[in-house]
Amino acid sequence: MKRAVCPGSFDPITFGHLDIIARASSLFDEVVVAVLVNRTKKSLFTVDERIDMIREVTTKYPNVVVDSWSGLLVDYCKTNQIPIIVKGLRAVTDFDYELQMSQINLQLQNVETLFMSTAPAHSFLSSSLVKEVASYGGDVSSYVPAVLLERLKARLAENIGLDN
Ligand code: PNS
């Protein structure tokens, strides 16, 4: 069985992530979407909330499963015997860092990285931009699945309330 992992913060998952996950699911027998816990990054949603949201928007892909991991991505890959990481590349600005990560992951545990070009419609999209636009009341319905919009709005409202 050919398996791959699509890793990320997914805070929250966007149509850009979904596009990569959907395309990866047509290439592999199983795709694990792994929510990586980054202790240095403040997230809007908890890991469990992110897992729930990803599960909700990937139900139509039966070979997609969702998991989380705190630690090195390559250790997740080794522990779960997944030989391939799938990443989306949006633009050349992504390239330097992604190349470094793919090289260190190859050296650390011999895990390969497969880059897929992001669909042009999503090339500017990131979870950070979505949060910024939504926090000012902007329309993010073209960027995030409809079922997540209310949760995003509510969480941002709670957070803005806390900041004041
Ligand atoms: O969605 P993101 O935040 O761009 O995803 C980045 C992520 C989580 C895939 C990356 O930071 C990662 O793999 N983190 C786990 C720690 C790790 O293995 N780092 C690479 C080697 S130093």
mmCIF file of C-alpha atoms and ligand atoms in Angstrom:
data_model
loop_
_atom_site.group_PDB
_atom_site.id
_atom_site.type_symbol
_atom_site.label_atom_id
_atom_site.label_comp_id
_atom_site.label_asym_id
_atom_site.label_seq_id
_atom_site.Cartn_x
_atom_site.Cartn_y
_atom_site.Cartn_z
ATOM 1 C CA MET A 1 0.000 0.000 0.000
ATOM 2 C CA LYS A 2 1.422 3.372 -1.021
ATOM 3 C CA ARG A 3 1.052 5.937 1.737
ATOM 4 C CA ALA A 4 1.979 9.605 2.014
ATOM 5 C CA VAL A 5 1.647 12.322 4.617
ATOM 6 C CA CYS A 6 0.413 15.865 4.029
ATOM 7 C CA PRO A 7 1.753 17.773 7.058
ATOM 8 C CA GLY A 8 0.945 21.283 8.234
ATOM 9 C CA SER A 9 -0.424 23.532 10.913
ATOM 10 C CA PHE A 10 -3.856 23.783 9.251
ATOM 11 C CA ASP A 11 -4.873 26.690 11.480
ATOM 12 C CA PRO A 12 -7.386 26.609 9.788
ATOM 13 C CA ILE A 13 -7.418 24.356 6.722
ATOM 14 C CA THR A 14 -7.926 26.342 3.488
ATOM 15 C CA PHE A 15 -8.964 25.503 -0.069
ATOM 16 C CA GLY A 16 -5.240 25.571 -0.903
ATOM 17 C CA HIS A 17 -4.546 22.732 1.540
ATOM 18 C CA LEU A 18 -7.644 20.855 0.372
ATOM 19 C CA ASP A 19 -6.544 21.030 -3.244
ATOM 20 C CA ILE A 20 -3.204 19.407 -2.391
ATOM 21 C CA ILE A 21 -4.867 16.771 -0.174
ATOM 22 C CA ALA A 22 -7.415 15.912 -2.885
ATOM 23 C CA ARG A 23 -4.756 15.599 -5.566
ATOM 24 C CA ALA A 24 -2.503 13.535 -3.296
ATOM 25 C CA SER A 25 -5.435 11.239 -2.501
ATOM 26 C CA SER A 26 -5.697 10.374 -6.189
ATOM 27 C CA LEU A 27 -2.004 9.399 -6.322
ATOM 28 C CA PHE A 28 -1.669 7.305 -3.146
ATOM 29 C CA ASP A 29 -3.636 4.466 -1.575
ATOM 30 C CA GLU A 30 -3.767 6.394 1.700
ATOM 31 C CA VAL A 31 -3.011 9.996 2.591
ATOM 32 C CA VAL A 32 -2.513 10.977 6.208
ATOM 33 C CA VAL A 33 -3.170 14.625 6.923
ATOM 34 C CA ALA A 34 -0.962 15.278 9.954
ATOM 35 C CA VAL A 35 -1.502 18.303 12.151
ATOM 36 C CA LEU A 36 1.972 19.145 13.448
ATOM 37 C CA VAL A 37 2.129 20.780 16.850
ATOM 38 C CA ASN A 38 4.414 23.802 16.793
ATOM 39 C CA ARG A 39 5.161 24.867 20.359
ATOM 40 C CA THR A 40 6.600 28.229 19.231
ATOM 41 C CA LYS A 41 3.576 29.232 17.163
ATOM 42 C CA LYS A 42 0.404 30.580 18.787
ATOM 43 C CA SER A 43 -2.539 28.913 17.122
ATOM 44 C CA LEU A 44 -6.133 30.066 16.811
ATOM 45 C CA PHE A 45 -7.598 26.569 17.047
ATOM 46 C CA THR A 46 -6.564 23.667 19.280
ATOM 47 C CA VAL A 47 -5.105 20.586 17.631
ATOM 48 C CA ASP A 48 -8.331 18.646 18.315
ATOM 49 C CA GLU A 49 -10.407 21.400 16.752
ATOM 50 C CA ARG A 50 -8.178 21.418 13.685
ATOM 51 C CA ILE A 51 -8.429 17.633 13.400
ATOM 52 C CA ASP A 52 -12.248 17.819 13.610
ATOM 53 C CA MET A 53 -12.379 20.527 10.949
ATOM 54 C CA ILE A 54 -10.094 18.599 8.590
ATOM 55 C CA ARG A 55 -12.131 15.414 9.084
ATOM 56 C CA GLU A 56 -15.322 17.315 8.342
ATOM 57 C CA VAL A 57 -14.068 18.724 5.045
ATOM 58 C CA THR A 58 -12.334 15.568 3.788
ATOM 59 C CA THR A 59 -15.184 13.078 4.236
ATOM 60 C CA LYS A 60 -15.547 12.733 0.474
ATOM 61 C CA TYR A 61 -12.030 11.282 0.227
ATOM 62 C CA PRO A 62 -12.280 7.791 1.760
ATOM 63 C CA ASN A 63 -8.526 7.217 1.653
ATOM 64 C CA VAL A 64 -7.731 10.369 3.659
ATOM 65 C CA VAL A 65 -7.162 9.991 7.401
ATOM 66 C CA VAL A 66 -6.300 12.681 9.922
ATOM 67 C CA ASP A 67 -3.809 12.506 12.744
ATOM 68 C CA SER A 68 -1.565 14.768 14.842
ATOM 69 C CA TRP A 69 2.029 14.699 15.986
ATOM 70 C CA SER A 70 4.207 16.662 18.330
ATOM 71 C CA GLY A 71 7.837 16.374 17.260
ATOM 72 C CA LEU A 72 9.831 15.929 14.111
ATOM 73 C CA LEU A 73 7.836 15.096 11.022
ATOM 74 C CA VAL A 74 10.367 12.442 9.997
ATOM 75 C CA ASP A 75 9.871 10.669 13.325
ATOM 76 C CA TYR A 76 6.146 10.533 12.582
ATOM 77 C CA CYS A 77 6.965 9.093 9.160
ATOM 78 C CA LYS A 78 9.279 6.438 10.591
ATOM 79 C CA THR A 79 6.939 5.496 13.443
ATOM 80 C CA ASN A 80 4.077 5.070 10.997
ATOM 81 C CA GLN A 81 6.107 3.693 8.104
ATOM 82 C CA ILE A 82 5.202 6.478 5.705
ATOM 83 C CA PRO A 83 8.000 7.039 3.161
ATOM 84 C CA ILE A 84 6.726 10.176 1.410
ATOM 85 C CA ILE A 85 5.861 13.722 2.464
ATOM 86 C CA VAL A 86 3.636 15.693 0.081
ATOM 87 C CA LYS A 87 3.919 19.478 0.154
ATOM 88 C CA GLY A 88 2.341 22.238 -1.918
ATOM 89 C CA LEU A 89 4.569 24.915 -3.417
ATOM 90 C CA ARG A 90 2.783 28.209 -3.932
ATOM 91 C CA ALA A 91 5.556 30.361 -5.355
ATOM 92 C CA VAL A 92 9.334 30.694 -5.481
ATOM 93 C CA THR A 93 9.167 32.365 -2.077
ATOM 94 C CA ASP A 94 8.213 28.978 -0.608
ATOM 95 C CA PHE A 95 11.024 27.215 -2.371
ATOM 96 C CA ASP A 96 14.162 27.996 -0.305
ATOM 97 C CA TYR A 97 12.686 26.936 3.018
ATOM 98 C CA GLU A 98 10.831 23.936 1.616
ATOM 99 C CA LEU A 99 13.967 22.745 -0.162
ATOM 100 C CA GLN A 100 15.964 22.982 3.083
ATOM 101 C CA MET A 101 13.296 21.063 4.976
ATOM 102 C CA SER A 102 13.102 18.365 2.316
ATOM 103 C CA GLN A 103 16.882 17.976 2.370
ATOM 104 C CA ILE A 104 17.117 17.749 6.156
ATOM 105 C CA ASN A 105 14.208 15.275 6.208
ATOM 106 C CA LEU A 106 15.986 13.169 3.604
ATOM 107 C CA GLN A 107 19.203 13.232 5.577
ATOM 108 C CA LEU A 108 17.626 12.623 8.987
ATOM 109 C CA GLN A 109 15.482 9.617 8.146
ATOM 110 C CA ASN A 110 15.671 9.068 4.381
ATOM 111 C CA VAL A 111 12.107 10.348 3.924
ATOM 112 C CA GLU A 112 11.336 11.704 0.453
ATOM 113 C CA THR A 113 9.405 14.912 -0.207
ATOM 114 C CA LEU A 114 7.169 15.250 -3.240
ATOM 115 C CA PHE A 115 6.297 18.834 -4.189
ATOM 116 C CA MET A 116 3.043 19.608 -5.950
ATOM 117 C CA SER A 117 2.466 23.014 -7.493
ATOM 118 C CA THR A 118 -0.444 24.776 -5.870
ATOM 119 C CA ALA A 119 -3.338 25.467 -8.221
ATOM 120 C CA PRO A 120 -2.945 29.064 -9.510
ATOM 121 C CA ALA A 121 -6.272 30.043 -7.935
ATOM 122 C CA HIS A 122 -4.744 29.380 -4.486
ATOM 123 C CA SER A 123 -1.178 30.574 -5.043
ATOM 124 C CA PHE A 124 -1.516 33.554 -2.680
ATOM 125 C CA LEU A 125 -3.489 31.736 -0.028
ATOM 126 C CA SER A 126 -2.303 31.014 3.504
ATOM 127 C CA SER A 127 -4.008 30.362 6.832
ATOM 128 C CA SER A 128 -2.357 33.514 8.215
ATOM 129 C CA LEU A 129 -3.824 35.703 5.476
ATOM 130 C CA VAL A 130 -7.243 34.130 5.937
ATOM 131 C CA LYS A 131 -7.118 34.915 9.682
ATOM 132 C CA GLU A 132 -5.996 38.474 9.041
ATOM 133 C CA VAL A 133 -8.701 39.193 6.449
ATOM 134 C CA ALA A 134 -11.399 37.538 8.577
ATOM 135 C CA SER A 135 -10.283 39.379 11.714
ATOM 136 C CA TYR A 136 -11.119 42.669 9.985
ATOM 137 C CA GLY A 137 -14.495 41.373 8.843
ATOM 138 C CA GLY A 138 -13.363 40.594 5.278
ATOM 139 C CA ASP A 139 -15.037 37.904 3.203
ATOM 140 C CA VAL A 140 -13.003 34.679 3.281
ATOM 141 C CA SER A 141 -15.685 32.418 1.806
ATOM 142 C CA SER A 142 -13.540 31.821 -1.301
ATOM 143 C CA TYR A 143 -10.646 30.628 0.832
ATOM 144 C CA VAL A 144 -12.125 28.392 3.530
ATOM 145 C CA PRO A 145 -14.868 25.711 3.302
ATOM 146 C CA ALA A 146 -18.296 27.133 4.142
ATOM 147 C CA VAL A 147 -18.799 24.817 7.139
ATOM 148 C CA LEU A 148 -15.802 26.432 8.877
ATOM 149 C CA LEU A 149 -16.715 30.075 8.364
ATOM 150 C CA GLU A 150 -18.874 30.487 11.469
ATOM 151 C CA ARG A 151 -16.278 28.760 13.682
ATOM 152 C CA LEU A 152 -13.572 31.029 12.334
ATOM 153 C CA LYS A 153 -15.680 34.141 12.885
ATOM 154 C CA ALA A 154 -16.625 33.116 16.415
ATOM 155 C CA ARG A 155 -13.060 32.230 17.460
ATOM 156 C CA LEU A 156 -11.677 35.478 16.066
ATOM 157 C CA ALA A 157 -14.374 37.438 17.886
ATOM 158 C CA GLU A 158 -13.438 35.700 21.178
ATOM 159 C CA ASN A 159 -9.764 36.441 20.604
ATOM 160 C CA ILE A 160 -10.305 40.072 19.687
ATOM 161 C CA GLY A 161 -12.405 40.423 22.817
ATOM 162 C CA LEU A 162 -9.524 39.050 24.883
ATOM 163 C CA ASP A 163 -7.004 41.451 23.322
ATOM 164 C CA ASN A 164 -8.970 44.567 24.244
HETATM 165 O O1 PNS B 1 1.468 24.668 7.688
HETATM 166 P P1 PNS B 1 2.897 24.971 8.029
HETATM 167 O O2 PNS B 1 2.991 25.697 9.379
HETATM 168 O O3 PNS B 1 3.621 25.701 6.934
HETATM 169 O O4 PNS B 1 3.610 23.534 8.191
HETATM 170 C C1 PNS B 1 4.982 23.432 8.498
HETATM 171 C C2 PNS B 1 5.276 22.066 9.093
HETATM 172 C C3 PNS B 1 4.401 21.824 10.311
HETATM 173 C C4 PNS B 1 4.982 20.990 8.058
HETATM 174 C C5 PNS B 1 6.783 22.030 9.477
HETATM 175 O O5 PNS B 1 7.076 23.103 10.291
HETATM 176 C C6 PNS B 1 7.174 20.742 10.174
HETATM 177 O O6 PNS B 1 7.386 19.738 9.518
HETATM 178 N N1 PNS B 1 7.247 20.806 11.527
HETATM 179 C C7 PNS B 1 7.611 19.662 12.362
HETATM 180 C C8 PNS B 1 9.048 19.786 12.893
HETATM 181 C C9 PNS B 1 10.009 19.337 11.811
HETATM 182 O O7 PNS B 1 10.063 18.168 11.487
HETATM 183 N N2 PNS B 1 10.719 20.313 11.182
HETATM 184 C C10 PNS B 1 11.567 20.065 10.005
HETATM 185 C C11 PNS B 1 12.981 19.674 10.339
HETATM 186 S S1 PNS B 1 13.816 20.843 11.297
#
